[in-house]
Amino acid sequence: MNFRPEYPRPQLARKQWVNLNGEWDFAFDDKNVGVKEKWFQQAQFDRKINVPFAYQSELSGINDHSFHDVVWYSRQFKIPDEWNNQRVILHFGAVDYRAWIYINGQYAGFHEGGHVSFSLDITDNLTGGNETVVVRVEDPSTDETIPRGKQFWIEKSDAIWYTRTTGIWQTVWLEPVSPTSISKLRFTPDIDHGDVIIEFDVLGEYLHKKVDIEIGFQGEMVAKDTIELYESYNKRSINLYNRQIFRTSFHHIGWNWSPENPNLFDIKITLRDKENQVNLDEVDSYFGMRKVHIENGMVYLNNKPYYQKLVLDQGYWPEGLLTAPTDESLKKDIELALEMGFNGCRKHQKVEDPRFLYWADQLGFLVWGECAAFPSYSEDAASRLTKEWLEIINRDYNHPSIVAWVPVNESWGVPFIKGNKQQQHHSLAMYYLIHSLDTTRLVISNDGWELTETDICAIHNYNHGSNDEKAKYEAFKESLSTKESLLSSKPANRGIYADGFEHRGEPILLTEFGGIGFKVGEDNGWGYTSVKNEEEFIADYRRIMEAVYASKALHGYCYTQLTDVEQEINGLLSYNREPKCELTKIREINDMWHSKLVRF
């Protein structure tokens, strides 16, 4: 079976590549003897696994939920003949949590961090015949100082925590590159001047080389530039609007990216030898002209107030866990959310596959990017999370769909942040670090409550009660009604801001609420409230959304949640993505009070 065959890195695409997904040899190393016994040299593993699915998943072919903290992978591959004289790069989409890579029995590299991509140049380890890659993975099941997110550190999933993911869980692939090649491609849009700022590095010998940049929009060439290289790092600003008013954000049919008009520019960058005109490297990518900022207590998209209607998305699938079964599965989740009238999602406690972000860019879907949290604070935990964020922003910077970063959620990992200065400093450090790396997006310091410095006042409140709890519902409605009532509320018996911090006029959004429990299959589970049938489900959703839309102080929301996940049956869709009601009815409710939003 051809598992996840699509090209895995849409933001920097090359024509030649080899997908290494599929059947690998696999072994548990519960006694941790593999290194001592040199399994990396004579790997004879007793199991098979389907990469890129973790052994805990059905699609892996193993489906074992018990703890196995050390696992090994092995497979053979052959380098295509036409890759001669090229450097060969081995890419891993994501491996949770620590990975040691061996090529033909030789150590090739190491990576720590379970949520983003890494690559190794393995050229010097190759033999020219049948090659062998061996991967040793260590994933400490009960370690609460590593970023875990929703992966439970107790063997059986429970409450809001789910089945763990150990090992390879995104695509593994090979790519040939010239000894002189392009890397670290970065686009920064500036819609106020109509410019796109292009940055890239060239690895290898860059003197006597040229780079051609070609930018197209909807099949038409709009800009072309040629750069003669004198440095490995290069930066260029190219104007796209060119004094044409219909291209700008001033006009509603302009060239900017938004959920309503997900306009994207295609870009091709060609590196060639100046003397003999031979092409050394060619990459295809894309970007969107998009701006997000806060002003007058509101979020602005492309210099216009924008009301965000987000849905919480855990990014789990019953047969693949953190790994989507197919590329179409990622696309379908976005299409279903759009069909229900949402314009984006908060990707919760997960760094999602770049293919999801690609489809969000293509379809017009806002994304709040988030990383898995560590459960318990320590200096080691703080440094591990920091390292992951450096890699997240480096990988995902170019996606126009991402409009906000969420480094901390509900004081997870910083349980004493209310008054603990060290934990407050961690929140502040993450806020300023992310802004120092990315000036184009908003940062939420602690989504839910006990915020420190933040661009959005993000509040969680599930106190809407059941349909028969009239007093509780009225109190919920009152708590949302004005800025003062929102800021003085304590929905989880926690203040909205940590000690020493206060609201400074940033936009207020209700970023978790709802979670209506509705069982549609055989599995039992829970929700924040519960209903018995579709009619009650729609009525309860309407009741909750009426309170949200009645607020004069909220400037957006994030409803919990898109799908059921394991024991949580509080999604708008089942775990298998079956609608729990007619989706048009959810959309009608989401759109019903649109006239009230004109003020934004």
PDB file of C-alpha atoms in Angstrom, residues 205-210 228-230 271-277 280:
ATOM      1  CA  GLU A 205      30.169  27.731  -3.474  1.00  0.00           C
ATOM      2  CA  TYR A 206      28.050  30.796  -4.277  1.00  0.00           C
ATOM      3  CA  LEU A 207      30.514  33.003  -6.187  1.00  0.00           C
ATOM      4  CA  HIS A 208      29.989  33.212  -9.960  1.00  0.00           C
ATOM      5  CA  LYS A 209      26.375  32.110  -9.480  1.00  0.00           C
ATOM      6  CA  LYS A 210      23.087  33.805 -10.318  1.00  0.00           C
ATOM      7  CA  GLU A 228      24.262  37.910  -8.950  1.00  0.00           C
ATOM      8  CA  LEU A 229      25.520  36.296  -5.768  1.00  0.00           C
ATOM      9  CA  TYR A 230      28.279  37.789  -3.644  1.00  0.00           C
ATOM     10  CA  LEU A 271      20.117  28.909  -9.096  1.00  0.00           C
ATOM     11  CA  ARG A 272      22.488  28.710 -12.056  1.00  0.00           C
ATOM     12  CA  ASP A 273      26.148  28.897 -12.836  1.00  0.00           C
ATOM     13  CA  LYS A 274      26.993  32.321 -14.232  1.00  0.00           C
ATOM     14  CA  GLU A 275      29.666  31.061 -16.605  1.00  0.00           C
ATOM     15  CA  ASN A 276      28.123  27.999 -18.268  1.00  0.00           C
ATOM     16  CA  GLN A 277      24.446  28.807 -17.525  1.00  0.00           C
ATOM     17  CA  LEU A 280      22.207  23.988 -10.254  1.00  0.00           C
TER      18      LEU A 280
END
